[in-house]
Amino acid sequence: MSIGIYAMGGGYGHIARTCALAQSLLKANAKLRLHLYLPKRAKDWVSTFALQAKYGPSSPAGYA
């Protein structure tokens, strides 16, 4: 099973909660495939939680 989590706007609280949720999901099911989409500023958090993510601009305007 795959799950995608998109957490762009806001502050570091969004990033921290997303990483904690991802880590909990993986502990519950190691076969789960997670796809995290986070702002570039999340790289340190992602590595702290030993996760992988794809990074984009912090604002949806960057996707226009």
Short mmCIF file of N, CA, C and O in Angstrom, two decimals:
data_model
loop_
_atom_site.label_atom_id
_atom_site.label_comp_id
_atom_site.label_asym_id
_atom_site.label_seq_id
_atom_site.Cartn_x
_atom_site.Cartn_y
_atom_site.Cartn_z
N MET A 1 0.85 -1.17 0.00
CA MET A 1 0.00 0.00 0.00
C MET A 1 0.89 1.23 0.00
O MET A 1 1.93 1.27 0.63
N SER A 2 0.47 2.24 -0.73
CA SER A 2 1.18 3.51 -0.78
C SER A 2 0.31 4.63 -0.21
O SER A 2 -0.90 4.63 -0.42
N ILE A 3 0.96 5.54 0.48
CA ILE A 3 0.28 6.71 1.03
C ILE A 3 1.10 7.94 0.69
O ILE A 3 2.31 7.95 0.88
N GLY A 4 0.44 8.98 0.20
CA GLY A 4 1.10 10.24 -0.07
C GLY A 4 0.69 11.27 0.96
O GLY A 4 -0.48 11.35 1.33
N ILE A 5 1.67 12.01 1.47
CA ILE A 5 1.39 13.07 2.44
C ILE A 5 1.99 14.36 1.90
O ILE A 5 3.19 14.44 1.65
N TYR A 6 1.13 15.35 1.72
CA TYR A 6 1.52 16.66 1.19
C TYR A 6 1.41 17.66 2.32
O TYR A 6 0.35 17.83 2.90
N ALA A 7 2.52 18.29 2.68
CA ALA A 7 2.50 19.28 3.77
C ALA A 7 3.40 20.44 3.36
O ALA A 7 4.58 20.45 3.67
N MET A 8 2.86 21.39 2.67
CA MET A 8 3.68 22.50 2.19
C MET A 8 3.57 23.74 3.07
O MET A 8 4.43 24.02 3.81
N GLY A 9 2.53 24.45 3.09
CA GLY A 9 2.48 25.75 3.77
C GLY A 9 2.74 25.67 5.26
O GLY A 9 3.12 24.65 5.81
N GLY A 10 2.56 26.77 5.91
CA GLY A 10 2.72 26.81 7.36
C GLY A 10 4.17 26.84 7.79
O GLY A 10 5.07 27.11 7.01
N GLY A 11 4.37 26.54 9.06
CA GLY A 11 5.72 26.57 9.62
C GLY A 11 6.28 25.19 9.82
O GLY A 11 5.85 24.21 9.21
N TYR A 12 7.23 25.10 10.72
CA TYR A 12 7.89 23.82 10.97
C TYR A 12 6.98 22.83 11.69
O TYR A 12 7.24 21.64 11.70
N GLY A 13 5.90 23.30 12.29
CA GLY A 13 4.97 22.39 12.95
C GLY A 13 4.36 21.41 11.98
O GLY A 13 4.19 20.22 12.28
N HIS A 14 4.03 21.87 10.76
CA HIS A 14 3.49 20.98 9.73
C HIS A 14 4.51 19.90 9.39
O HIS A 14 4.17 18.74 9.23
N ILE A 15 5.75 20.31 9.26
CA ILE A 15 6.81 19.37 8.90
C ILE A 15 7.03 18.36 10.02
O ILE A 15 7.12 17.15 9.77
N ALA A 16 7.12 18.83 11.24
CA ALA A 16 7.35 17.94 12.38
C ALA A 16 6.23 16.92 12.53
O ALA A 16 6.47 15.72 12.73
N ARG A 17 4.99 17.38 12.42
CA ARG A 17 3.85 16.45 12.54
C ARG A 17 3.82 15.45 11.40
O ARG A 17 3.51 14.27 11.60
N THR A 18 4.15 15.89 10.20
CA THR A 18 4.18 14.99 9.06
C THR A 18 5.24 13.92 9.24
O THR A 18 4.99 12.74 9.00
N CYS A 19 6.42 14.30 9.69
CA CYS A 19 7.50 13.33 9.91
C CYS A 19 7.14 12.37 11.03
O CYS A 19 7.40 11.16 10.92
N ALA A 20 6.55 12.85 12.10
CA ALA A 20 6.14 11.98 13.21
C ALA A 20 5.06 11.00 12.75
O ALA A 20 5.10 9.81 13.10
N LEU A 21 4.10 11.47 11.97
CA LEU A 21 3.05 10.61 11.44
C LEU A 21 3.65 9.55 10.53
O LEU A 21 3.33 8.36 10.64
N ALA A 22 4.54 9.95 9.65
CA ALA A 22 5.17 9.01 8.73
C ALA A 22 5.94 7.93 9.49
O ALA A 22 5.85 6.74 9.17
N GLN A 23 6.69 8.34 10.49
CA GLN A 23 7.46 7.38 11.28
C GLN A 23 6.53 6.40 12.00
O GLN A 23 6.78 5.20 12.03
N SER A 24 5.43 6.89 12.55
CA SER A 24 4.46 6.02 13.23
C SER A 24 3.81 5.03 12.26
O SER A 24 3.63 3.86 12.60
N LEU A 25 3.47 5.51 11.08
CA LEU A 25 2.88 4.63 10.08
C LEU A 25 3.85 3.52 9.67
O LEU A 25 3.44 2.36 9.52
N LEU A 26 5.11 3.87 9.50
CA LEU A 26 6.10 2.87 9.13
C LEU A 26 6.35 1.86 10.24
O LEU A 26 6.59 0.68 9.98
N LYS A 27 6.30 2.30 11.49
CA LYS A 27 6.44 1.37 12.62
C LYS A 27 5.27 0.39 12.66
O LYS A 27 5.44 -0.77 13.00
N ALA A 28 4.08 0.86 12.31
CA ALA A 28 2.90 0.01 12.32
C ALA A 28 2.89 -0.96 11.14
O ALA A 28 2.35 -2.07 11.26
N ASN A 29 3.48 -0.55 10.02
CA ASN A 29 3.48 -1.39 8.83
C ASN A 29 4.74 -1.10 8.02
O ASN A 29 4.78 -0.15 7.24
N ALA A 30 5.76 -1.93 8.19
CA ALA A 30 7.05 -1.72 7.54
C ALA A 30 6.97 -1.84 6.02
O ALA A 30 7.83 -1.34 5.31
N LYS A 31 5.95 -2.51 5.49
CA LYS A 31 5.81 -2.68 4.05
C LYS A 31 5.14 -1.48 3.37
O LYS A 31 5.06 -1.42 2.15
N LEU A 32 4.68 -0.55 4.15
CA LEU A 32 4.01 0.63 3.64
C LEU A 32 4.98 1.48 2.83
O LEU A 32 6.14 1.65 3.21
N ARG A 33 4.52 2.03 1.71
CA ARG A 33 5.33 2.94 0.91
C ARG A 33 4.79 4.34 1.11
O ARG A 33 3.65 4.63 0.79
N LEU A 34 5.63 5.20 1.65
CA LEU A 34 5.23 6.58 1.90
C LEU A 34 5.84 7.50 0.86
O LEU A 34 7.00 7.34 0.48
N HIS A 35 5.06 8.47 0.43
CA HIS A 35 5.53 9.49 -0.48
C HIS A 35 5.27 10.84 0.19
O HIS A 35 4.14 11.29 0.29
N LEU A 36 6.34 11.42 0.71
CA LEU A 36 6.22 12.70 1.41
C LEU A 36 6.59 13.83 0.46
O LEU A 36 7.61 13.78 -0.22
N TYR A 37 5.75 14.85 0.41
CA TYR A 37 5.99 16.04 -0.40
C TYR A 37 6.05 17.23 0.54
O TYR A 37 5.05 17.62 1.12
N LEU A 38 7.25 17.75 0.73
CA LEU A 38 7.48 18.78 1.74
C LEU A 38 8.27 19.95 1.15
O LEU A 38 8.90 19.82 0.11
N PRO A 39 8.26 21.08 1.85
CA PRO A 39 9.08 22.21 1.39
C PRO A 39 10.57 21.91 1.57
O PRO A 39 10.95 21.07 2.40
N LYS A 40 11.38 22.59 0.82
CA LYS A 40 12.83 22.36 0.88
C LYS A 40 13.40 22.53 2.28
O LYS A 40 14.36 21.86 2.65
N ARG A 41 12.82 23.40 3.06
CA ARG A 41 13.34 23.65 4.41
C ARG A 41 13.16 22.44 5.34
O ARG A 41 13.64 22.43 6.46
N ALA A 42 12.48 21.38 4.88
CA ALA A 42 12.22 20.20 5.69
C ALA A 42 13.35 19.18 5.67
O ALA A 42 13.30 18.19 6.40
N LYS A 43 14.38 19.40 4.87
CA LYS A 43 15.44 18.40 4.70
C LYS A 43 16.04 17.94 6.02
O LYS A 43 16.28 16.74 6.22
N ASP A 44 16.31 18.84 6.95
CA ASP A 44 16.91 18.46 8.23
C ASP A 44 15.96 17.57 9.04
O ASP A 44 16.39 16.60 9.66
N TRP A 45 14.68 17.93 9.05
CA TRP A 45 13.69 17.13 9.79
C TRP A 45 13.60 15.73 9.20
O TRP A 45 13.55 14.74 9.91
N VAL A 46 13.54 15.65 7.88
CA VAL A 46 13.39 14.36 7.20
C VAL A 46 14.57 13.45 7.53
O VAL A 46 14.40 12.28 7.83
N SER A 47 15.78 13.99 7.50
CA SER A 47 16.95 13.16 7.81
C SER A 47 16.98 12.77 9.29
O SER A 47 17.40 11.66 9.62
N THR A 48 16.51 13.64 10.18
CA THR A 48 16.45 13.31 11.60
C THR A 48 15.54 12.11 11.84
O THR A 48 15.82 11.26 12.68
N PHE A 49 14.44 12.03 11.10
CA PHE A 49 13.49 10.94 11.25
C PHE A 49 13.83 9.75 10.35
O PHE A 49 13.09 8.78 10.30
N ALA A 50 14.94 9.81 9.63
CA ALA A 50 15.39 8.75 8.72
C ALA A 50 14.32 8.43 7.67
O ALA A 50 14.02 7.28 7.39
N LEU A 51 13.74 9.47 7.09
CA LEU A 51 12.72 9.32 6.07
C LEU A 51 13.25 9.84 4.74
O LEU A 51 14.34 10.41 4.68
N GLN A 52 12.47 9.65 3.69
CA GLN A 52 12.79 10.20 2.38
C GLN A 52 11.62 11.04 1.92
O GLN A 52 10.47 10.73 2.24
N ALA A 53 11.91 12.09 1.17
CA ALA A 53 10.84 12.97 0.70
C ALA A 53 11.23 13.60 -0.63
O ALA A 53 12.40 13.60 -1.01
N LYS A 54 10.22 14.13 -1.30
CA LYS A 54 10.44 14.98 -2.46
C LYS A 54 10.19 16.39 -2.00
O LYS A 54 9.30 16.64 -1.18
N TYR A 55 10.98 17.33 -2.51
CA TYR A 55 10.90 18.70 -2.03
C TYR A 55 10.44 19.65 -3.11
O TYR A 55 10.74 19.47 -4.28
N GLY A 56 9.70 20.65 -2.69
CA GLY A 56 9.22 21.67 -3.60
C GLY A 56 9.24 23.02 -2.92
O GLY A 56 9.63 23.14 -1.76
N PRO A 57 8.78 24.03 -3.64
CA PRO A 57 8.71 25.37 -3.03
C PRO A 57 7.70 25.39 -1.90
O PRO A 57 6.75 24.61 -1.88
N SER A 58 7.88 26.27 -0.94
CA SER A 58 7.00 26.35 0.21
C SER A 58 5.62 26.88 -0.13
O SER A 58 4.67 26.63 0.57
N SER A 59 5.52 27.59 -1.22
CA SER A 59 4.25 28.21 -1.60
C SER A 59 3.68 27.54 -2.85
O SER A 59 4.42 27.25 -3.78
N PRO A 60 2.38 27.28 -2.88
CA PRO A 60 1.77 26.71 -4.08
C PRO A 60 1.97 27.60 -5.31
O PRO A 60 1.94 27.12 -6.43
N ALA A 61 2.22 28.89 -5.11
CA ALA A 61 2.45 29.78 -6.24
C ALA A 61 3.67 29.34 -7.04
O ALA A 61 3.78 29.60 -8.23
N GLY A 62 4.59 28.66 -6.40
CA GLY A 62 5.78 28.15 -7.08
C GLY A 62 5.49 27.07 -8.10
O GLY A 62 6.32 26.75 -8.93
N TYR A 63 4.30 26.49 -8.05
CA TYR A 63 3.92 25.45 -8.99
C TYR A 63 3.24 25.98 -10.24
O TYR A 63 2.97 25.26 -11.16
N ALA A 64 2.89 27.27 -10.23
CA ALA A 64 2.16 27.86 -11.36
C ALA A 64 3.03 27.89 -12.62
O ALA A 64 4.22 28.02 -12.57
#
